[in-house]
Amino acid sequence: MAATQMEQLVSLCKRRGFIFQNSDIYGGLQGLYDYGPLGVELKNNIKAAWWRAMVYERDDVEGLDAAILTNRKVLHYSGHEDTFSDPMVDCKKCKGRFRADHLTDGKCPNCGSTDLTEPRPFNLMFKTTVGPVVDEDNIAYLRPETAQAIFTQFKNVVDSTSRKLPFGIAQIGKSFRNEITPKNFIFRVREFEQAELEFFVKPGEDEKWHEEWKNTRIAWWVEQGLKRENINIYVTPKEDLAHYAKACIDLEYKFPHGVEELEGIANRTDYDLGNHSKAQNELNLTSHCHENKESTTKLCIMDDDNKWVVPFVIEPSMGVDRAVLAVLTEGYTEEDLGNGNSRIVLKLKKHLAPIKVAIVPLKKNSPEIMAKCHELKKNLMKLGIGRVALENTGNIGKAYRRHDEIGTPLCLTVDFETLEQSPESVTLRDRDTMEQVRVPTAELAQYLRDYFAQ
Ligand code: ATP
């Protein structure tokens, strides 16, 4: 049977060092993956592209990097302790546990039995204790979303930056959910990364901003190489909304296992800032909030008319691991080269490629050629284009095949002509067209600067 697209991707990721099963040598730990030498580069490049678009290219967003361990009270007042759960059923026959909404025909997906328990809520948060004493008072959680620290730090950010509405706070970091059924490779895992923006707006302007962020985010995904026709917009029906949301638009992607959520863009109203505020009765809140007697602060901001308002929040929330899976899916290509030859090419956008330029000496261990390669690498590193890798395998054909598979946009070959000819030049081979051009080394820096310019 031909391998499915997901099997091909999983195999490439392991073979070339993108993604490995966590704790592999002990049989793994379900729902956890580790990023290998190329995976870490790809993931970092995706995060850098997000940060650049969301923070650096705008003048209305600040960054934050908050702790993962979270005070229980934060997740109590946010509503996660009470409501962050999925309904699950247990199979009485095989003892499997599944999300009730993942069952078809009321049958156990594992053994087909219909002898199932009634759906019961299963809280998805990982609980731990902080400090040496293990008791109720020391309970803390691993955060299930990065967003809550943005809300609890809202006042500190406003006071230290003098921001006015509208403005946002962006954060990238790990989140943890004890998913009942982690599956589909890195699509649904128990430890993952999120890139979240909380964009604070005047109440009444929220719907306009929700629409604007939807369009901004779709455009960003297209810049990362996803075809627009592979992105689907799903408007969550009211009855399926998360406990904090007034509206939510999911950007779905055509993953190998089906069309599923890549990013959620929610209108969280004033729910979170309101929940974490003291003396809520003095605030003009639109949402229903927990009564909060433990917070020491009102999370509000002065508007242009010198009135205190609790802003509404629009939240584009991207899963970084799902972004990795999406760009890998989109880039994975098998090309027929004719005469029974084929190649695998990972057509990643240049800015996402783990290695930007591979310097490949024509001959292995030739001291003159290697000296030139080292000199070129040193000079290319100064361009700030990303990772430049130097190989010393002496097998050009194999190097090209490997770099096609891992998405390296350019291979740079140093041969004897490089050393002998005047002016000195090197060969650059393009991943997608496989065309080769000879570029004088004196012009190389400008050539590459133009090639990688964003
Ligand atoms: P799903 O319906 O797929 O469980 P969700 O609606 O619960 O996702 P959100 O709470 O909106 O997800 O989280 C924002 C983003 O975080 C999602 O769009 C997704 O990209 C990512 N994400 C959420 N849960 C996981 C997970 N278990 N593994 C990987 N990424 C996740």
Coordinates of C-alpha atoms and ligand atoms in Angstrom, one line a residue:
M1 CA 0.0 0.0 0.0
A2 CA 1.3 3.5 -0.9
A3 CA 2.3 5.6 2.1
T4 CA -0.2 8.3 3.0
Q5 CA 0.9 11.9 2.9
M6 CA 1.1 11.9 6.7
E7 CA 3.3 8.8 6.7
Q8 CA 5.6 10.4 4.2
L9 CA 5.9 13.5 6.3
V10 CA 6.5 11.6 9.5
S11 CA 9.2 9.5 7.8
L12 CA 10.9 12.6 6.3
C13 CA 10.8 14.4 9.7
K14 CA 12.6 11.5 11.4
R15 CA 15.0 10.6 8.6
R16 CA 16.3 14.1 8.2
G17 CA 16.1 15.3 11.8
F18 CA 13.1 17.6 12.0
I19 CA 10.9 15.8 14.6
F20 CA 11.4 12.8 16.9
Q21 CA 9.1 11.0 19.3
N22 CA 9.8 12.2 22.8
S23 CA 11.5 9.6 25.1
D24 CA 11.9 7.5 22.0
I25 CA 14.4 5.0 23.5
Y26 CA 11.9 4.2 26.3
G27 CA 9.0 3.7 23.9
G28 CA 7.9 7.3 23.9
L29 CA 5.4 9.3 25.9
Q30 CA 2.1 9.8 24.2
G31 CA 1.4 13.3 22.8
L32 CA 4.9 14.6 23.1
Y33 CA 7.5 15.3 20.4
D34 CA 11.0 16.7 20.3
Y35 CA 12.3 19.0 17.5
G36 CA 15.6 17.8 16.0
P37 CA 18.4 19.8 14.4
L38 CA 16.3 21.0 11.5
G39 CA 13.0 21.1 13.3
V40 CA 14.3 23.6 15.8
E41 CA 15.5 25.9 13.0
L42 CA 12.2 25.7 11.1
K43 CA 10.2 26.3 14.3
N44 CA 12.4 29.3 15.3
N45 CA 12.0 30.7 11.8
I46 CA 8.2 30.5 12.0
K47 CA 8.2 32.1 15.4
A48 CA 10.5 34.9 14.1
A49 CA 8.3 35.5 11.2
W50 CA 5.3 35.8 13.5
W51 CA 7.1 38.1 15.9
R52 CA 8.3 40.3 13.1
A53 CA 4.8 40.7 11.6
M54 CA 3.0 41.0 14.9
V55 CA 5.5 43.2 16.9
Y56 CA 8.3 44.7 14.8
E57 CA 6.3 45.7 11.7
R58 CA 3.6 47.4 13.8
D59 CA 3.6 50.3 16.2
D60 CA 0.8 49.2 18.3
V61 CA 2.0 45.9 19.9
E62 CA 4.4 45.1 22.8
G63 CA 5.9 41.7 23.6
L64 CA 5.8 39.6 26.8
D65 CA 7.4 36.4 28.0
A66 CA 5.7 35.2 31.1
A67 CA 6.2 32.1 33.4
I68 CA 4.5 28.8 32.5
L69 CA 3.6 27.8 36.1
T70 CA 0.5 29.7 37.0
N71 CA -1.0 30.8 40.3
R72 CA -4.2 28.7 40.7
K73 CA -6.3 31.8 41.3
V74 CA -5.5 33.1 37.8
L75 CA -7.0 29.9 36.3
H76 CA -9.8 29.9 38.8
Y77 CA -11.0 33.4 37.9
S78 CA -10.3 32.9 34.2
G79 CA -12.9 30.1 34.4
H80 CA -10.5 27.4 33.3
E81 CA -10.7 25.5 36.6
D82 CA -14.5 25.1 36.2
T83 CA -14.9 24.9 32.5
F84 CA -11.8 24.0 30.6
S85 CA -12.8 20.4 30.0
D86 CA -13.8 18.1 27.2
P87 CA -16.6 15.6 27.7
M88 CA -15.1 12.1 27.6
V89 CA -16.4 8.6 27.6
D90 CA -14.8 5.4 28.9
C91 CA -15.1 2.1 27.0
K92 CA -16.1 -0.5 29.6
K93 CA -14.7 -3.3 27.4
C94 CA -11.2 -2.2 26.4
K95 CA -10.9 0.6 29.0
G96 CA -10.0 3.2 26.4
R97 CA -10.9 6.8 27.0
F98 CA -12.1 9.1 24.2
R99 CA -13.6 12.5 23.5
A100 CA -17.3 12.2 23.2
D101 CA -17.4 14.4 20.2
H102 CA -14.8 12.2 18.4
L103 CA -17.0 9.1 18.5
T104 CA -18.9 8.0 15.4
D105 CA -22.1 5.8 15.7
G106 CA -21.7 5.7 19.5
K107 CA -19.0 3.0 19.2
C108 CA -15.6 2.8 20.8
P109 CA -13.0 3.8 18.1
N110 CA -10.6 1.2 19.6
C111 CA -12.7 -2.0 19.9
G112 CA -16.0 -1.1 18.4
S113 CA -17.9 -1.8 21.6
T114 CA -21.1 0.2 22.4
D115 CA -20.7 -0.4 26.1
L116 CA -19.6 3.1 27.0
T117 CA -20.0 5.3 30.0
E118 CA -22.0 8.6 29.8
P119 CA -19.9 11.6 28.8
R120 CA -18.2 13.2 31.8
P121 CA -16.1 16.4 31.9
F122 CA -12.4 15.9 32.0
N123 CA -10.3 18.9 33.0
L124 CA -7.4 19.4 30.5
M125 CA -5.1 21.3 32.8
F126 CA -1.9 19.7 34.3
K127 CA -1.8 20.3 38.0
T128 CA 1.4 20.4 40.1
T129 CA 2.5 21.8 43.5
V130 CA 5.0 24.5 44.1
G131 CA 7.5 24.2 46.9
P132 CA 8.3 21.3 49.2
V133 CA 4.8 20.8 50.8
V134 CA 2.3 18.9 48.7
D135 CA -1.1 20.2 49.7
E136 CA -4.1 22.1 48.5
D137 CA -2.7 25.5 49.2
N138 CA 0.3 24.9 47.0
I139 CA -1.5 23.8 43.8
A140 CA -0.4 25.5 40.6
Y141 CA -1.1 24.7 37.0
L142 CA 1.0 24.5 33.8
R143 CA -0.7 27.2 31.7
P144 CA -3.3 25.8 29.2
E145 CA -2.9 29.0 27.1
T146 CA -0.4 31.8 27.1
A147 CA -3.1 34.4 27.2
Q148 CA -3.8 34.6 30.9
A149 CA -0.5 36.2 31.9
I150 CA -1.1 38.8 29.2
F151 CA -4.3 39.7 31.0
T152 CA -2.9 39.6 34.5
Q153 CA 0.1 41.8 33.4
F154 CA -2.1 44.2 31.5
K155 CA -1.8 47.0 34.0
N156 CA 2.0 46.7 34.4
V157 CA 2.4 46.8 30.6
V158 CA 0.1 49.8 30.3
D159 CA 1.8 51.7 33.1
S160 CA 5.3 51.0 31.8
T161 CA 4.6 51.9 28.2
S162 CA 1.9 54.6 28.4
R163 CA -0.1 52.7 25.7
K164 CA -3.6 53.9 24.6
L165 CA -6.3 51.9 22.9
P166 CA -6.1 50.2 20.5
F167 CA -2.9 48.2 21.3
G168 CA -1.8 44.6 21.7
I169 CA 0.4 42.4 23.7
A170 CA 2.1 39.4 22.0
Q171 CA 3.6 36.3 23.5
I172 CA 5.0 33.1 22.2
G173 CA 5.5 30.2 24.6
K174 CA 4.6 26.7 25.7
S175 CA 1.1 25.6 26.7
F176 CA 0.0 22.3 28.2
R177 CA -3.2 20.4 27.8
N178 CA -3.9 16.9 29.0
E179 CA -5.6 16.0 25.7
I180 CA -7.7 12.9 26.0
T181 CA -6.7 11.6 22.6
P182 CA -3.5 13.2 21.3
K183 CA -3.1 12.3 17.6
N184 CA -2.2 13.1 14.1
F185 CA 1.6 13.6 14.7
I186 CA 2.2 17.1 16.1
F187 CA -1.3 18.3 15.3
R188 CA -2.8 17.4 18.7
V189 CA -0.2 17.1 21.4
R190 CA 0.0 17.6 25.2
E191 CA 2.8 20.1 25.3
F192 CA 2.8 22.7 22.5
E193 CA 3.7 26.2 21.6
Q194 CA 1.3 29.0 21.0
A195 CA 1.8 32.4 19.5
E196 CA -0.9 34.7 20.8
L197 CA -1.8 38.3 20.5
E198 CA -4.3 40.0 22.8
F199 CA -5.4 43.1 21.0
F200 CA -7.2 45.5 23.3
V201 CA -9.8 47.7 21.7
K202 CA -12.6 50.1 22.7
P203 CA -15.9 48.3 23.4
G204 CA -18.0 48.8 20.3
E205 CA -15.0 48.6 18.0
D206 CA -14.5 44.9 18.6
E207 CA -16.4 43.5 15.6
K208 CA -14.5 45.8 13.2
W209 CA -11.1 44.7 14.6
H210 CA -12.2 41.0 14.6
E211 CA -12.8 41.2 10.9
E212 CA -9.5 43.1 10.4
W213 CA -7.5 40.6 12.3
K214 CA -9.0 37.8 10.3
N215 CA -7.8 39.3 7.0
T216 CA -4.4 40.2 8.5
R217 CA -3.8 36.7 9.6
I218 CA -4.9 35.0 6.4
A219 CA -2.5 37.3 4.5
W220 CA 0.3 36.3 6.9
W221 CA -0.3 32.6 6.3
V222 CA -0.2 33.1 2.6
E223 CA 3.2 34.8 3.1
Q224 CA 4.4 31.7 4.9
G225 CA 3.6 29.7 1.7
L226 CA 0.1 28.3 2.4
K227 CA -2.1 28.5 -0.7
R228 CA -5.2 30.6 0.0
E229 CA -7.4 27.8 -1.3
N230 CA -6.0 25.4 1.4
I231 CA -7.2 27.8 4.2
N232 CA -10.8 27.5 5.2
I233 CA -12.7 30.1 7.4
Y234 CA -14.9 28.4 10.0
V235 CA -17.3 30.5 12.0
T236 CA -17.9 28.8 15.3
P237 CA -21.6 28.4 16.1
K238 CA -22.7 30.2 19.3
E239 CA -23.4 26.9 21.1
D240 CA -19.8 25.7 20.5
L241 CA -18.0 28.9 21.7
A242 CA -15.4 28.7 24.4
H243 CA -16.6 30.0 27.8
Y244 CA -14.9 33.3 27.3
A245 CA -15.8 34.1 23.7
K246 CA -18.6 36.2 22.1
A247 CA -17.5 35.1 18.6
C248 CA -14.7 33.0 17.1
I249 CA -13.4 32.5 13.6
D250 CA -11.2 29.5 13.0
L251 CA -8.7 29.5 10.2
E252 CA -8.6 25.8 9.2
Y253 CA -6.0 24.2 7.0
K254 CA -6.1 21.2 4.7
F255 CA -3.8 19.0 6.9
P256 CA -3.0 15.5 5.6
H257 CA -5.5 14.0 8.0
G258 CA -8.3 16.5 7.1
V259 CA -9.4 20.1 7.3
E260 CA -8.8 21.3 10.9
E261 CA -8.1 24.3 13.0
L262 CA -4.8 26.0 12.5
E263 CA -5.5 29.3 14.3
G264 CA -8.4 30.6 16.3
I265 CA -9.3 34.3 16.2
A266 CA -11.7 35.0 19.1
N267 CA -13.5 38.0 20.4
R268 CA -13.1 37.5 24.2
T269 CA -14.9 40.7 25.1
D270 CA -14.1 42.2 28.5
Y271 CA -14.5 38.8 30.0
D272 CA -10.9 38.1 31.1
L273 CA -9.8 41.6 32.2
G274 CA -13.2 41.8 34.0
N275 CA -12.7 38.5 35.8
H276 CA -9.3 39.4 37.1
S277 CA -10.4 42.8 38.3
K278 CA -11.3 43.9 41.8
A279 CA -14.5 45.8 42.6
Q280 CA -16.2 44.7 39.4
N281 CA -19.5 46.4 40.3
E282 CA -17.7 49.7 39.7
L283 CA -16.8 48.7 36.2
N284 CA -19.1 48.8 33.3
L285 CA -18.7 45.2 32.3
T286 CA -20.7 43.6 29.5
S287 CA -19.8 40.0 30.3
H288 CA -20.8 37.8 33.1
C289 CA -17.8 37.5 35.5
H290 CA -16.8 35.6 38.6
E291 CA -17.1 37.8 41.7
N292 CA -13.4 38.6 42.5
K293 CA -12.4 39.4 46.0
E294 CA -8.8 38.4 45.7
S295 CA -7.4 40.6 42.9
T296 CA -5.7 43.8 44.0
T297 CA -6.2 45.7 40.7
K298 CA -8.7 47.0 38.3
L299 CA -7.6 46.0 34.8
C300 CA -8.7 49.1 32.9
I301 CA -7.3 51.9 30.9
M302 CA -8.2 55.6 30.5
D303 CA -9.9 56.4 27.2
D304 CA -9.7 59.8 25.3
D305 CA -12.5 61.2 27.4
N306 CA -10.6 60.5 30.6
K307 CA -13.0 57.7 31.5
W308 CA -11.8 54.3 32.7
V309 CA -12.8 51.5 30.4
V310 CA -12.3 47.8 30.4
P311 CA -11.2 47.1 26.8
F312 CA -12.5 44.3 24.6
V313 CA -10.0 41.8 23.4
I314 CA -9.5 40.3 19.9
E315 CA -7.2 37.3 20.1
P316 CA -5.5 35.7 17.1
S317 CA -4.1 32.5 18.6
M318 CA -1.8 30.3 16.5
G319 CA -0.5 26.9 17.3
V320 CA 3.2 26.9 16.4
D321 CA 3.4 23.1 16.1
R322 CA 0.3 23.2 13.8
A323 CA 2.1 25.9 11.8
V324 CA 5.1 23.6 11.4
L325 CA 2.9 20.8 10.2
A326 CA 1.1 23.1 7.8
V327 CA 4.2 24.5 6.1
L328 CA 5.7 21.0 5.9
T329 CA 2.5 19.7 4.3
E330 CA 2.3 22.6 1.8
G331 CA 6.0 22.3 0.9
Y332 CA 6.3 18.5 0.5
T333 CA 6.6 17.8 -3.2
E334 CA 7.5 14.7 -5.2
E335 CA 8.8 15.5 -8.6
D336 CA 9.1 13.2 -11.6
L337 CA 12.4 14.1 -13.3
G338 CA 11.8 11.7 -16.2
N339 CA 13.7 8.5 -17.1
G340 CA 12.4 6.8 -14.0
N341 CA 14.1 9.4 -11.7
S342 CA 12.3 11.4 -9.1
R343 CA 13.1 13.7 -6.2
I344 CA 11.5 14.9 -3.0
V345 CA 11.7 18.7 -2.6
L346 CA 10.5 20.6 0.5
K347 CA 9.4 23.9 -1.1
L348 CA 9.6 26.0 1.9
K349 CA 9.6 29.8 1.7
K350 CA 13.2 31.0 1.9
H351 CA 12.8 32.8 5.2
L352 CA 11.5 29.6 6.8
A353 CA 14.1 27.2 5.4
P354 CA 16.3 25.7 8.2
I355 CA 19.5 26.1 6.2
K356 CA 19.7 29.1 3.8
V357 CA 22.8 28.2 1.9
A358 CA 24.8 24.9 1.9
I359 CA 28.4 25.3 0.9
V360 CA 29.4 22.1 -0.8
P361 CA 33.0 21.5 -1.8
L362 CA 33.4 19.6 -5.0
K363 CA 36.1 17.4 -3.6
K364 CA 36.3 15.9 -0.1
N365 CA 39.2 16.9 2.2
S366 CA 41.0 19.1 -0.4
P367 CA 42.8 21.6 1.8
E368 CA 42.7 24.5 -0.8
I369 CA 39.0 24.0 -1.5
M370 CA 38.1 23.7 2.2
A371 CA 40.1 26.8 3.1
K372 CA 38.0 28.7 0.5
C373 CA 34.8 27.2 1.9
H374 CA 35.6 28.3 5.4
E375 CA 36.5 31.8 4.2
L376 CA 33.1 32.0 2.3
K377 CA 31.2 30.7 5.2
K378 CA 32.7 33.3 7.5
N379 CA 31.8 36.1 5.1
L380 CA 28.3 34.8 4.5
M381 CA 27.6 34.6 8.2
K382 CA 28.1 38.4 8.3
L383 CA 25.1 38.9 6.0
G384 CA 22.6 37.8 8.8
I385 CA 20.6 35.7 6.4
G386 CA 20.4 32.7 8.8
R387 CA 22.1 29.4 9.0
V388 CA 24.9 28.7 6.4
A389 CA 26.0 25.1 6.6
L390 CA 29.3 23.7 5.4
E391 CA 29.6 20.1 4.2
N392 CA 32.6 18.1 3.5
T393 CA 31.1 14.9 1.9
G394 CA 32.5 15.3 -1.6
N395 CA 29.4 13.8 -3.1
I396 CA 27.6 16.6 -4.9
G397 CA 24.6 14.6 -6.1
K398 CA 23.9 13.3 -2.7
A399 CA 24.3 16.7 -1.1
Y400 CA 21.8 18.2 -3.6
R401 CA 19.3 15.5 -2.9
R402 CA 19.6 15.9 0.8
H403 CA 19.2 19.7 0.6
D404 CA 16.2 19.4 -1.7
E405 CA 14.6 17.2 0.9
I406 CA 15.2 19.6 3.8
G407 CA 14.3 22.7 1.8
T408 CA 17.7 24.5 1.5
P409 CA 17.1 27.2 -1.2
L410 CA 20.6 27.4 -2.4
C411 CA 23.6 25.1 -2.7
L412 CA 26.9 26.8 -3.3
T413 CA 29.6 24.7 -4.9
V414 CA 33.3 25.5 -4.6
D415 CA 35.4 23.7 -7.3
F416 CA 38.9 24.0 -8.8
E417 CA 37.7 26.6 -11.2
T418 CA 36.8 28.7 -8.2
L419 CA 40.4 28.7 -7.2
E420 CA 42.0 28.9 -10.6
Q421 CA 39.8 31.4 -12.5
S422 CA 40.1 35.1 -12.4
P423 CA 37.8 36.7 -11.3
E424 CA 37.1 34.0 -8.8
S425 CA 33.5 32.5 -8.9
V426 CA 31.3 29.9 -7.4
T427 CA 28.3 27.9 -8.6
L428 CA 24.9 28.5 -7.0
R429 CA 22.2 25.9 -7.6
D430 CA 18.5 26.7 -7.0
R431 CA 16.4 24.2 -5.1
D432 CA 13.2 24.6 -7.1
T433 CA 14.5 25.2 -10.7
M434 CA 17.7 23.1 -10.2
E435 CA 19.3 25.8 -12.4
Q436 CA 22.9 26.6 -11.8
V437 CA 24.5 30.0 -12.2
R438 CA 28.1 31.1 -11.8
V439 CA 28.5 34.1 -9.6
P440 CA 31.8 36.0 -9.0
T441 CA 32.7 35.7 -5.3
A442 CA 33.1 39.5 -5.2
E443 CA 29.4 39.8 -6.1
L444 CA 28.2 37.0 -3.9
A445 CA 27.2 39.1 -0.8
Q446 CA 25.0 41.4 -2.8
Y447 CA 23.5 38.5 -4.8
L448 CA 22.5 36.7 -1.6
R449 CA 21.3 39.9 0.1
D450 CA 19.0 40.5 -2.8
Y451 CA 18.0 36.9 -3.0
F452 CA 17.0 36.7 0.7
A453 CA 15.6 40.2 1.0
Q454 CA 12.1 40.2 2.5
Ligands
ATP1 P1 -9.0 22.2 19.1 O1 -10.5 22.5 18.9 O2 -8.3 21.7 17.9 O3 -8.8 21.4 20.4 P2 -8.9 24.7 20.4 O4 -10.0 25.4 19.8 O5 -9.1 24.1 21.8 O6 -8.3 23.6 19.4 P3 -7.6 27.1 21.1 O7 -7.9 27.0 22.6 O8 -8.3 28.1 20.3 O9 -7.7 25.6 20.5 O10 -6.0 27.3 21.0 C1 -5.4 28.2 20.0 C2 -4.5 27.4 19.1 O11 -3.6 26.6 19.8 C3 -5.3 26.4 18.2 O12 -5.8 27.0 17.0 C4 -4.2 25.4 17.8 O13 -3.4 25.9 16.7 C5 -3.3 25.4 19.1 N1 -3.6 24.2 19.9 C6 -4.6 24.0 20.7 N2 -4.6 22.8 21.3 C7 -3.5 22.2 20.8 C8 -2.9 20.9 20.9 N3 -3.4 20.0 21.8 N4 -1.8 20.6 20.2 C9 -1.3 21.5 19.3 N5 -1.8 22.7 19.1 C10 -2.9 23.1 19.8

